[in-house]
Amino acid sequence: MKRFLFYTIFTTLLLGVKAQTVLNVATQRFEEKMDYQPGQVLLLNLEKAQVSIQGWNQDYYAFEILLKSKHKDRQQAVKELEYLKYQLKKEGDTLRFSNDFVSGQSFRKVQGILNIELLVKAPRSSKVAVSNAYGATTVSNMSDRVSLEGKFVDSDVSNCDGDLSLIAVFGSNRISDHAGDLYMDLSRVDLIGNQIKGKVTGKANYGTIQLMGLSSAEVDIEARRTSFTLELIAPIDSYHYDLSTDLGTIFLEGSMNLKKSSKWEYEGTSNSKITIMTSFSPITIRDNTLNAYKQ
């Protein structure tokens, strides 16, 4: 089951500081609808995309697709819009969406700005996997597994119940109100998490990680040159700690106050455990009573 709409419009953008440049914008808008089968996976393979995936309680997928071409010359904007394509197809239990840029000699002469804006309303119980480069990814209200892979992408995940896999190179990432486990593989990425309940594991390099309102029973992260700030909902002395930071400092703030260099271990009063290994960066653990730094 599918619906299709198409039209082209023009707008203008003013860019620049000292000398303003007028850009003409040519667009093509499409709408698609695909039925959903239980257990189905939504797989998005994107580039230069602003994508938002919103879970809903319907039994089908709805896609709103906007292809955009920007150029100072109106006719050139229209011409280069033809280089933008997308594909939507079903393969077994996988629904695949991808966008493409026409290759060849013509494409190498593109002088404008090409990108896609995509809104997907997906059944909450479907699994989601997104690969995106040079854009932004937003996911909300999904109940099954979500996998995100990004390069130069800002991402925002909220109100999801399933496990989350986040693989990112360059970018800023936010996770809020997340009930499932979190696995991360980050490089030169900043991550801010708020109200994460599941297990947190993975690795990171050259970035910052802040986890606020954390109630996870297990945190296990191996990193390099990555700073950590954790704010715990449970009493700070209830966790087992194995913390190390080469040429860095460990801080505990709140009911337990201490400052240690390089390494610190502690046996807490519960089975919960925090293991963090990093270098050249601080590790800060604080009580939730010190909430002035919440994001």
Short mmCIF file of C-alpha atoms in Angstrom, two decimals:
data_model
loop_
_atom_site.label_atom_id
_atom_site.label_comp_id
_atom_site.label_asym_id
_atom_site.label_seq_id
_atom_site.Cartn_x
_atom_site.Cartn_y
_atom_site.Cartn_z
CA MET A 1 0.00 0.00 0.00
CA LYS A 2 1.57 3.26 -1.15
CA ARG A 3 0.68 6.91 -1.61
CA PHE A 4 2.71 9.35 -3.73
CA LEU A 5 2.78 13.14 -4.01
CA PHE A 6 5.17 15.34 -5.99
CA TYR A 7 5.69 19.02 -6.43
CA THR A 8 8.51 21.55 -6.84
CA ILE A 9 8.69 24.89 -5.04
CA PHE A 10 11.14 27.77 -4.75
CA THR A 11 12.24 29.75 -1.75
CA THR A 12 15.28 31.92 -1.03
CA LEU A 13 17.86 31.88 1.72
CA LEU A 14 20.11 34.72 2.82
CA LEU A 15 23.56 33.52 3.83
CA GLY A 16 26.78 35.29 4.76
CA VAL A 17 27.70 38.07 7.17
CA LYS A 18 29.43 40.87 5.32
CA ALA A 19 28.05 40.18 1.87
CA GLN A 20 24.73 38.38 1.76
CA THR A 21 24.21 35.74 -0.93
CA VAL A 22 20.71 34.82 -2.09
CA LEU A 23 20.22 31.08 -2.58
CA ASN A 24 17.33 29.66 -4.53
CA VAL A 25 15.87 26.43 -3.17
CA ALA A 26 14.22 23.81 -5.38
CA THR A 27 12.38 20.96 -3.64
CA GLN A 28 10.56 17.75 -4.41
CA ARG A 29 8.17 16.33 -1.81
CA PHE A 30 6.98 12.74 -1.64
CA GLU A 31 4.78 10.72 0.69
CA GLU A 32 4.98 6.93 0.96
CA LYS A 33 3.09 4.36 3.01
CA MET A 34 4.14 0.76 3.68
CA ASP A 35 2.41 -1.98 5.67
CA TYR A 36 4.08 -3.36 8.80
CA GLN A 37 4.53 -6.99 9.79
CA PRO A 38 5.47 -7.95 13.39
CA GLY A 39 9.22 -8.39 13.75
CA GLN A 40 10.00 -6.19 10.77
CA VAL A 41 13.23 -4.15 10.67
CA LEU A 42 13.38 -0.60 9.30
CA LEU A 43 16.82 -0.03 7.76
CA LEU A 44 17.81 3.49 6.67
CA ASN A 45 21.03 4.09 4.73
CA LEU A 46 21.41 7.87 4.41
CA GLU A 47 23.81 10.66 3.54
CA LYS A 48 23.35 14.40 4.07
CA ALA A 49 20.02 13.67 5.72
CA GLN A 50 17.98 15.25 8.47
CA VAL A 51 15.96 12.25 9.61
CA SER A 52 13.35 11.98 12.36
CA ILE A 53 11.84 8.60 13.34
CA GLN A 54 8.77 8.73 15.56
CA GLY A 55 7.13 5.66 17.02
CA TRP A 56 3.34 5.42 16.82
CA ASN A 57 0.58 2.85 17.41
CA GLN A 58 -0.47 2.37 13.77
CA ASP A 59 0.21 -0.83 11.80
CA TYR A 60 2.02 0.85 8.90
CA TYR A 61 4.98 3.10 8.12
CA ALA A 62 4.43 6.65 6.85
CA PHE A 63 7.28 8.46 5.07
CA GLU A 64 7.44 12.18 4.34
CA ILE A 65 10.40 12.90 2.04
CA LEU A 66 11.71 16.32 1.04
CA LEU A 67 14.57 16.53 -1.47
CA LYS A 68 16.29 19.92 -1.53
CA SER A 69 18.71 21.65 -3.88
CA LYS A 70 20.17 25.09 -3.11
CA HIS A 71 22.03 27.30 -5.55
CA LYS A 72 22.32 31.03 -6.23
CA ASP A 73 21.03 30.41 -9.75
CA ARG A 74 17.41 29.19 -9.90
CA GLN A 75 17.81 27.11 -13.06
CA GLN A 76 20.92 25.45 -11.64
CA ALA A 77 19.04 24.60 -8.42
CA VAL A 78 16.34 22.88 -10.50
CA LYS A 79 18.90 21.02 -12.60
CA GLU A 80 20.87 19.75 -9.61
CA LEU A 81 17.70 18.62 -7.86
CA GLU A 82 17.57 15.86 -10.49
CA TYR A 83 20.72 14.33 -8.97
CA LEU A 84 18.87 13.47 -5.75
CA LYS A 85 17.15 10.08 -5.68
CA TYR A 86 15.73 7.74 -3.06
CA GLN A 87 14.68 4.10 -2.90
CA LEU A 88 12.13 2.38 -0.67
CA LYS A 89 11.70 -1.37 -0.93
CA LYS A 90 10.76 -4.41 1.11
CA GLU A 91 13.09 -7.41 1.30
CA GLY A 92 11.73 -10.23 3.45
CA ASP A 93 11.38 -8.92 7.01
CA THR A 94 13.43 -5.78 6.20
CA LEU A 95 12.12 -2.48 4.90
CA ARG A 96 14.97 -0.54 3.27
CA PHE A 97 15.15 3.18 2.59
CA SER A 98 18.18 4.86 1.02
CA ASN A 99 19.02 8.12 -0.69
CA ASP A 100 21.46 8.48 -3.56
CA PHE A 101 23.34 11.14 -5.49
CA VAL A 102 23.61 10.45 -9.21
CA SER A 103 27.24 9.66 -10.04
CA GLY A 104 29.21 10.41 -13.15
CA GLN A 105 30.62 13.47 -14.85
CA SER A 106 27.51 15.59 -14.29
CA PHE A 107 27.47 14.99 -10.56
CA ARG A 108 31.11 16.02 -10.18
CA LYS A 109 30.15 19.45 -11.49
CA VAL A 110 27.53 20.10 -8.79
CA GLN A 111 28.09 23.52 -7.26
CA GLY A 112 25.07 23.86 -4.99
CA ILE A 113 23.94 22.20 -1.75
CA LEU A 114 21.99 18.94 -1.86
CA ASN A 115 20.27 17.25 1.07
CA ILE A 116 17.20 15.31 2.18
CA GLU A 117 14.73 15.83 5.02
CA LEU A 118 12.95 12.65 6.09
CA LEU A 119 10.17 12.08 8.61
CA VAL A 120 9.26 8.45 9.35
CA LYS A 121 6.36 7.40 11.54
CA ALA A 122 7.02 3.79 12.47
CA PRO A 123 5.14 1.17 14.51
CA ARG A 124 6.66 1.29 18.00
CA SER A 125 7.43 -2.45 18.03
CA SER A 126 9.54 -2.40 14.86
CA LYS A 127 13.33 -2.55 15.06
CA VAL A 128 15.24 0.44 13.65
CA ALA A 129 18.74 0.66 12.18
CA VAL A 130 20.06 3.96 10.78
CA SER A 131 23.33 4.76 9.04
CA ASN A 132 23.73 8.48 8.38
CA ALA A 133 26.58 10.79 7.39
CA TYR A 134 26.81 14.60 7.49
CA GLY A 135 23.36 15.23 8.92
CA ALA A 136 21.19 14.67 12.00
CA THR A 137 19.23 11.71 13.38
CA THR A 138 16.34 11.86 15.85
CA VAL A 139 14.51 8.81 17.25
CA SER A 140 11.66 8.84 19.76
CA ASN A 141 9.03 6.57 21.31
CA MET A 142 10.29 3.21 20.02
CA SER A 143 9.89 0.04 22.10
CA ASP A 144 12.34 -2.37 20.39
CA ARG A 145 16.02 -2.27 19.47
CA VAL A 146 17.48 0.88 17.89
CA SER A 147 20.89 0.92 16.18
CA LEU A 148 22.45 4.21 15.08
CA GLU A 149 25.66 4.68 13.13
CA GLY A 150 26.77 8.22 12.31
CA LYS A 151 29.68 10.16 10.87
CA PHE A 152 29.58 13.92 11.43
CA VAL A 153 26.02 13.48 12.70
CA ASP A 154 24.18 14.96 15.70
CA SER A 155 21.74 12.48 17.22
CA ASP A 156 18.92 12.63 19.76
CA VAL A 157 17.20 9.54 21.19
CA SER A 158 14.32 9.92 23.65
CA ASN A 159 11.62 7.84 25.33
CA CYS A 160 12.77 4.49 23.96
CA ASP A 161 12.39 1.18 25.81
CA GLY A 162 14.56 -1.21 23.79
CA ASP A 163 18.33 -1.64 23.65
CA LEU A 164 20.30 1.12 21.92
CA SER A 165 23.54 0.71 19.96
CA LEU A 166 25.30 4.00 19.19
CA ILE A 167 28.34 4.05 16.91
CA ALA A 168 29.52 7.55 16.07
CA VAL A 169 32.52 9.45 14.69
CA PHE A 170 32.42 13.23 15.28
CA GLY A 171 29.19 14.78 16.47
CA SER A 172 27.03 15.53 19.49
CA ASN A 173 24.65 12.95 20.94
CA ARG A 174 21.78 13.14 23.46
CA ILE A 175 19.89 10.27 25.08
CA SER A 176 17.01 10.84 27.48
CA ASP A 177 14.44 8.69 29.29
CA HIS A 178 15.96 5.45 28.04
CA ALA A 179 14.86 2.16 29.62
CA GLY A 180 16.98 -0.33 27.65
CA ASP A 181 20.67 -1.18 27.64
CA LEU A 182 23.10 1.21 25.94
CA TYR A 183 26.15 0.12 23.95
CA MET A 184 28.46 2.85 22.63
CA ASP A 185 31.45 3.04 20.31
CA LEU A 186 32.37 6.72 20.10
CA SER A 187 35.26 8.65 18.57
CA ARG A 188 35.60 12.42 19.00
CA VAL A 189 32.01 12.58 20.19
CA ASP A 190 30.24 14.35 23.06
CA LEU A 191 27.46 12.38 24.73
CA ILE A 192 24.88 13.66 27.23
CA GLY A 193 22.53 11.09 28.78
CA ASN A 194 19.66 11.74 31.16
CA GLN A 195 17.56 9.12 32.96
CA ILE A 196 19.21 5.97 31.59
CA LYS A 197 18.06 2.81 33.35
CA GLY A 198 19.72 -0.06 31.46
CA LYS A 199 23.28 -1.37 31.43
CA VAL A 200 25.85 0.99 29.87
CA THR A 201 28.87 -0.55 28.11
CA GLY A 202 31.30 0.24 25.31
CA LYS A 203 34.29 2.37 24.41
CA ALA A 204 35.11 5.98 23.61
CA ASN A 205 38.01 8.07 22.35
CA TYR A 206 38.67 11.82 22.52
CA GLY A 207 35.34 13.09 23.82
CA THR A 208 33.15 13.80 26.84
CA ILE A 209 30.48 11.62 28.43
CA GLN A 210 27.90 12.95 30.90
CA LEU A 211 25.30 10.57 32.34
CA MET A 212 22.80 12.31 34.62
CA GLY A 213 20.05 10.73 36.71
CA LEU A 214 21.75 7.38 36.16
CA SER A 215 20.10 4.29 37.69
CA SER A 216 22.01 1.63 35.72
CA ALA A 217 23.15 -1.40 37.68
CA GLU A 218 26.27 -1.71 35.53
CA VAL A 219 28.54 0.78 33.77
CA ASP A 220 31.59 -0.60 31.98
CA ILE A 221 33.43 1.73 29.58
CA GLU A 222 36.99 1.65 28.24
CA ALA A 223 38.17 4.98 26.84
CA ARG A 224 41.10 7.19 25.90
CA ARG A 225 41.29 10.94 26.47
CA THR A 226 37.60 11.03 27.41
CA SER A 227 36.22 12.82 30.47
CA PHE A 228 33.34 11.35 32.47
CA THR A 229 30.68 12.90 34.70
CA LEU A 230 28.13 10.58 36.31
CA GLU A 231 25.26 11.62 38.55
CA LEU A 232 23.74 8.66 40.42
CA ILE A 233 20.19 8.19 41.64
CA ALA A 234 21.19 5.38 44.04
CA PRO A 235 23.41 6.20 47.04
CA ILE A 236 26.94 6.80 45.87
CA ASP A 237 28.38 4.25 48.32
CA SER A 238 26.13 1.44 47.05
CA TYR A 239 28.23 0.87 43.91
CA HIS A 240 31.38 -1.18 43.45
CA TYR A 241 33.97 1.04 41.76
CA ASP A 242 36.94 0.25 39.56
CA LEU A 243 38.08 3.61 38.20
CA SER A 244 41.35 4.48 36.48
CA THR A 245 42.59 7.47 34.49
CA ASP A 246 46.22 7.72 33.42
CA LEU A 247 47.49 11.23 34.20
CA GLY A 248 44.00 12.25 35.33
CA THR A 249 42.07 12.75 38.56
CA ILE A 250 39.10 10.93 40.11
CA PHE A 251 36.53 12.97 42.06
CA LEU A 252 33.64 11.76 44.23
CA GLU A 253 31.21 14.45 45.31
CA GLY A 254 28.28 14.30 47.72
CA SER A 255 27.95 11.87 50.63
CA MET A 256 31.40 10.50 49.71
CA ASN A 257 33.99 13.18 49.05
CA LEU A 258 37.42 12.24 47.80
CA LYS A 259 40.04 13.09 45.24
CA LYS A 260 42.33 10.41 43.87
CA SER A 261 44.98 10.29 41.20
CA SER A 262 45.09 7.60 38.53
CA LYS A 263 43.21 4.72 40.17
CA TRP A 264 40.57 3.97 42.83
CA GLU A 265 38.67 0.84 43.85
CA TYR A 266 35.83 0.49 46.34
CA GLU A 267 33.42 -2.25 47.45
CA GLY A 268 29.87 -0.91 47.74
CA THR A 269 26.79 -2.18 49.53
CA SER A 270 24.93 -3.54 46.44
CA ASN A 271 25.66 -5.60 43.34
CA SER A 272 25.80 -2.51 41.13
CA LYS A 273 29.19 -1.75 39.57
CA ILE A 274 30.89 1.12 37.75
CA THR A 275 34.06 0.35 35.79
CA ILE A 276 35.68 3.18 33.84
CA MET A 277 39.14 3.26 32.28
CA THR A 278 40.33 6.43 30.56
CA SER A 279 43.41 8.66 30.23
CA PHE A 280 44.42 12.34 30.45
CA SER A 281 40.90 13.23 31.64
CA PRO A 282 38.94 13.46 34.90
CA ILE A 283 36.30 11.06 36.21
CA THR A 284 33.63 12.69 38.37
CA ILE A 285 30.94 10.74 40.26
CA ARG A 286 28.33 12.64 42.25
CA ASP A 287 25.17 12.09 44.30
CA ASN A 288 21.84 13.06 42.80
CA THR A 289 21.53 15.52 45.67
CA LEU A 290 24.03 17.66 43.79
CA ASN A 291 21.74 18.36 40.85
CA ALA A 292 22.97 21.77 39.79
CA TYR A 293 24.72 20.21 36.78
CA LYS A 294 21.72 18.36 35.35
CA GLN A 295 21.22 18.86 31.65
#
